Amino acid sequence: MGFGVPAYAHPLVAPAEWAELARPGAPLHWAAFDVARGPGSRRDPLYGEVVGRIRENGVPVLGLLDARRGTRPYAELVSDAAGYLEWYRVDGFYLDRAPIDRADAPECRRLVTALRTMLADTGRPPHLVLGHGEHPWAGYAELDAQLVTFNGPWTRYRWSQAPEWTAAYPRDRFAHLVHGLPKSHLETALRIARWQGANTVCLTDRTDRDGADPWAGLPAHWHETVRLLAKQDRVPPPTM
């Protein structure tokens, strides 16, 4: 298992968090960033610097694209993707608020195909994450991208269940993002993720209370989570 980190705080606001993500040996599967719900109108040199440091460690850096549950025009998304590639040399994309319904799957496939083509021109392996936030129609698992099938509070995650169709796919196909998680429940949360077949996680004690962004920085228990994650890989999943 490893971490997928939606690092949405600006480097000026969270310099320590960005430095931690750039630390060699950090167990990261990917790190996503967002300038202004997209790449912004021009290159931000501070983002360029921190993104470069993370990529030096071989960690894929993803630019956030807001799909707005399938309502965002295809041309706008492709244009934003081009901006990320030109200004930040990203390794892939995090499609935030990706659609979940069967009717939207063909257009999502069209976009994923276009993004893969754009990334292929860079000569680097493409990395795509679909931020559904919940389990979508099962056909999305055929799009050759990682699916974020949970994005929400610990109070809901602790009682969550994965649908049966997820068992047909490898663990690296799924990611879970959990906020509002107390340190005392870290090990339980990692066991739930492992049991439900998610190979990538982001677990934070930050909350969305009063409209706050729980992904605006690393959790206070980051180092403890790293230690437990390494331990979890040696522990069998819970039995029911």
PDB file of N, CA and C in Angstrom, residues 150-158 177-186 189 202-209 212-221:
ATOM      1  N   PHE A 150     -13.843   6.057  -2.569  1.00  0.00           N
ATOM      2  CA  PHE A 150     -14.325   6.662  -1.329  1.00  0.00           C
ATOM      3  C   PHE A 150     -13.575   7.959  -1.098  1.00  0.00           C
ATOM      4  N   ASN A 151     -14.328   9.017  -0.818  1.00  0.00           N
ATOM      5  CA  ASN A 151     -13.760  10.304  -0.428  1.00  0.00           C
ATOM      6  C   ASN A 151     -14.753  10.932   0.542  1.00  0.00           C
ATOM      7  N   GLY A 152     -14.452  10.825   1.825  1.00  0.00           N
ATOM      8  CA  GLY A 152     -15.403  11.315   2.807  1.00  0.00           C
ATOM      9  C   GLY A 152     -14.899  11.137   4.218  1.00  0.00           C
ATOM     10  N   PRO A 153     -15.782  11.340   5.212  1.00  0.00           N
ATOM     11  CA  PRO A 153     -15.379  11.313   6.614  1.00  0.00           C
ATOM     12  C   PRO A 153     -15.241   9.900   7.176  1.00  0.00           C
ATOM     13  N   TRP A 154     -14.448   9.798   8.216  1.00  0.00           N
ATOM     14  CA  TRP A 154     -14.250   8.533   8.904  1.00  0.00           C
ATOM     15  C   TRP A 154     -15.564   7.986   9.451  1.00  0.00           C
ATOM     16  N   THR A 155     -16.453   8.843   9.894  1.00  0.00           N
ATOM     17  CA  THR A 155     -17.713   8.389  10.463  1.00  0.00           C
ATOM     18  C   THR A 155     -18.538   7.588   9.454  1.00  0.00           C
ATOM     19  N   ARG A 156     -18.331   7.842   8.192  1.00  0.00           N
ATOM     20  CA  ARG A 156     -19.021   7.075   7.148  1.00  0.00           C
ATOM     21  C   ARG A 156     -18.157   5.917   6.662  1.00  0.00           C
ATOM     22  N   TYR A 157     -16.841   6.136   6.618  1.00  0.00           N
ATOM     23  CA  TYR A 157     -15.941   5.108   6.097  1.00  0.00           C
ATOM     24  C   TYR A 157     -15.938   3.857   6.972  1.00  0.00           C
ATOM     25  N   ARG A 158     -16.051   4.042   8.267  1.00  0.00           N
ATOM     26  CA  ARG A 158     -15.944   2.898   9.187  1.00  0.00           C
ATOM     27  C   ARG A 158     -17.075   1.893   8.970  1.00  0.00           C
ATOM     28  N   LEU A 177      -9.867   7.987   0.102  1.00  0.00           N
ATOM     29  CA  LEU A 177      -9.450   9.216   0.780  1.00  0.00           C
ATOM     30  C   LEU A 177     -10.390   9.442   1.961  1.00  0.00           C
ATOM     31  N   VAL A 178      -9.831   9.450   3.166  1.00  0.00           N
ATOM     32  CA  VAL A 178     -10.644   9.523   4.384  1.00  0.00           C
ATOM     33  C   VAL A 178     -10.186  10.709   5.232  1.00  0.00           C
ATOM     34  N   HIS A 179     -11.131  11.576   5.602  1.00  0.00           N
ATOM     35  CA  HIS A 179     -10.774  12.704   6.455  1.00  0.00           C
ATOM     36  C   HIS A 179     -11.512  12.608   7.792  1.00  0.00           C
ATOM     37  N   GLY A 180     -11.098  13.452   8.723  1.00  0.00           N
ATOM     38  CA  GLY A 180     -11.689  13.407  10.070  1.00  0.00           C
ATOM     39  C   GLY A 180     -11.343  12.135  10.815  1.00  0.00           C
ATOM     40  N   LEU A 181     -10.179  11.573  10.548  1.00  0.00           N
ATOM     41  CA  LEU A 181      -9.798  10.289  11.139  1.00  0.00           C
ATOM     42  C   LEU A 181      -8.897  10.504  12.351  1.00  0.00           C
ATOM     43  N   PRO A 182      -9.353  10.149  13.558  1.00  0.00           N
ATOM     44  CA  PRO A 182      -8.502  10.280  14.744  1.00  0.00           C
ATOM     45  C   PRO A 182      -7.315   9.325  14.670  1.00  0.00           C
ATOM     46  N   LYS A 183      -6.243   9.710  15.304  1.00  0.00           N
ATOM     47  CA  LYS A 183      -5.034   8.888  15.324  1.00  0.00           C
ATOM     48  C   LYS A 183      -5.313   7.504  15.898  1.00  0.00           C
ATOM     49  N   SER A 184      -6.218   7.433  16.858  1.00  0.00           N
ATOM     50  CA  SER A 184      -6.504   6.160  17.519  1.00  0.00           C
ATOM     51  C   SER A 184      -7.149   5.142  16.588  1.00  0.00           C
ATOM     52  N   HIS A 185      -7.673   5.586  15.431  1.00  0.00           N
ATOM     53  CA  HIS A 185      -8.344   4.675  14.513  1.00  0.00           C
ATOM     54  C   HIS A 185      -7.553   4.449  13.218  1.00  0.00           C
ATOM     55  N   LEU A 186      -6.301   4.877  13.210  1.00  0.00           N
ATOM     56  CA  LEU A 186      -5.493   4.740  11.997  1.00  0.00           C
ATOM     57  C   LEU A 186      -5.370   3.286  11.547  1.00  0.00           C
ATOM     58  N   ALA A 189      -8.549   1.929  10.052  1.00  0.00           N
ATOM     59  CA  ALA A 189      -8.812   2.468   8.723  1.00  0.00           C
ATOM     60  C   ALA A 189      -7.948   1.792   7.669  1.00  0.00           C
ATOM     61  N   CYS A 202      -5.327   7.917   1.440  1.00  0.00           N
ATOM     62  CA  CYS A 202      -4.935   9.182   2.066  1.00  0.00           C
ATOM     63  C   CYS A 202      -5.798   9.325   3.298  1.00  0.00           C
ATOM     64  N   LEU A 203      -5.171   9.341   4.471  1.00  0.00           N
ATOM     65  CA  LEU A 203      -5.885   9.357   5.747  1.00  0.00           C
ATOM     66  C   LEU A 203      -5.468  10.593   6.523  1.00  0.00           C
ATOM     67  N   THR A 204      -6.414  11.444   6.859  1.00  0.00           N
ATOM     68  CA  THR A 204      -6.072  12.678   7.548  1.00  0.00           C
ATOM     69  C   THR A 204      -7.020  12.950   8.711  1.00  0.00           C
ATOM     70  N   ASP A 205      -6.478  13.615   9.723  1.00  0.00           N
ATOM     71  CA  ASP A 205      -7.305  14.044  10.841  1.00  0.00           C
ATOM     72  C   ASP A 205      -7.973  15.388  10.554  1.00  0.00           C
ATOM     73  N   ARG A 206      -7.590  16.039   9.475  1.00  0.00           N
ATOM     74  CA  ARG A 206      -8.237  17.290   9.087  1.00  0.00           C
ATOM     75  C   ARG A 206      -9.682  17.018   8.693  1.00  0.00           C
ATOM     76  N   THR A 207     -10.535  18.021   8.854  1.00  0.00           N
ATOM     77  CA  THR A 207     -11.956  17.838   8.571  1.00  0.00           C
ATOM     78  C   THR A 207     -12.443  18.891   7.581  1.00  0.00           C
ATOM     79  N   ASP A 208     -13.676  18.695   7.134  1.00  0.00           N
ATOM     80  CA  ASP A 208     -14.314  19.668   6.252  1.00  0.00           C
ATOM     81  C   ASP A 208     -15.261  20.574   7.028  1.00  0.00           C
ATOM     82  N   ARG A 209     -15.063  20.647   8.315  1.00  0.00           N
ATOM     83  CA  ARG A 209     -15.925  21.461   9.163  1.00  0.00           C
ATOM     84  C   ARG A 209     -15.861  22.935   8.757  1.00  0.00           C
ATOM     85  N   ALA A 212     -14.016  23.918   5.457  1.00  0.00           N
ATOM     86  CA  ALA A 212     -12.567  23.771   5.304  1.00  0.00           C
ATOM     87  C   ALA A 212     -12.238  22.663   4.314  1.00  0.00           C
ATOM     88  N   ASP A 213     -11.084  22.790   3.665  1.00  0.00           N
ATOM     89  CA  ASP A 213     -10.614  21.756   2.747  1.00  0.00           C
ATOM     90  C   ASP A 213      -9.753  20.771   3.537  1.00  0.00           C
ATOM     91  N   PRO A 214     -10.204  19.535   3.731  1.00  0.00           N
ATOM     92  CA  PRO A 214      -9.418  18.590   4.527  1.00  0.00           C
ATOM     93  C   PRO A 214      -8.102  18.182   3.870  1.00  0.00           C
ATOM     94  N   TRP A 215      -7.949  18.482   2.579  1.00  0.00           N
ATOM     95  CA  TRP A 215      -6.733  18.110   1.860  1.00  0.00           C
ATOM     96  C   TRP A 215      -5.781  19.288   1.678  1.00  0.00           C
ATOM     97  N   ALA A 216      -5.971  20.333   2.483  1.00  0.00           N
ATOM     98  CA  ALA A 216      -5.134  21.530   2.359  1.00  0.00           C
ATOM     99  C   ALA A 216      -3.790  21.386   3.068  1.00  0.00           C
ATOM    100  N   GLY A 217      -3.482  20.208   3.551  1.00  0.00           N
ATOM    101  CA  GLY A 217      -2.205  19.960   4.210  1.00  0.00           C
ATOM    102  C   GLY A 217      -2.135  18.530   4.689  1.00  0.00           C
ATOM    103  N   LEU A 218      -0.964  18.102   5.085  1.00  0.00           N
ATOM    104  CA  LEU A 218      -0.802  16.733   5.576  1.00  0.00           C
ATOM    105  C   LEU A 218      -1.383  16.603   6.983  1.00  0.00           C
ATOM    106  N   PRO A 219      -1.780  15.399   7.372  1.00  0.00           N
ATOM    107  CA  PRO A 219      -2.337  15.190   8.710  1.00  0.00           C
ATOM    108  C   PRO A 219      -1.283  15.343   9.792  1.00  0.00           C
ATOM    109  N   ALA A 220      -1.740  15.629  11.001  1.00  0.00           N
ATOM    110  CA  ALA A 220      -0.822  15.707  12.131  1.00  0.00           C
ATOM    111  C   ALA A 220      -0.187  14.345  12.408  1.00  0.00           C
ATOM    112  N   HIS A 221      -0.890  13.265  12.044  1.00  0.00           N
ATOM    113  CA  HIS A 221      -0.378  11.915  12.315  1.00  0.00           C
ATOM    114  C   HIS A 221       0.276  11.296  11.068  1.00  0.00           C
TER     115      HIS A 221
END
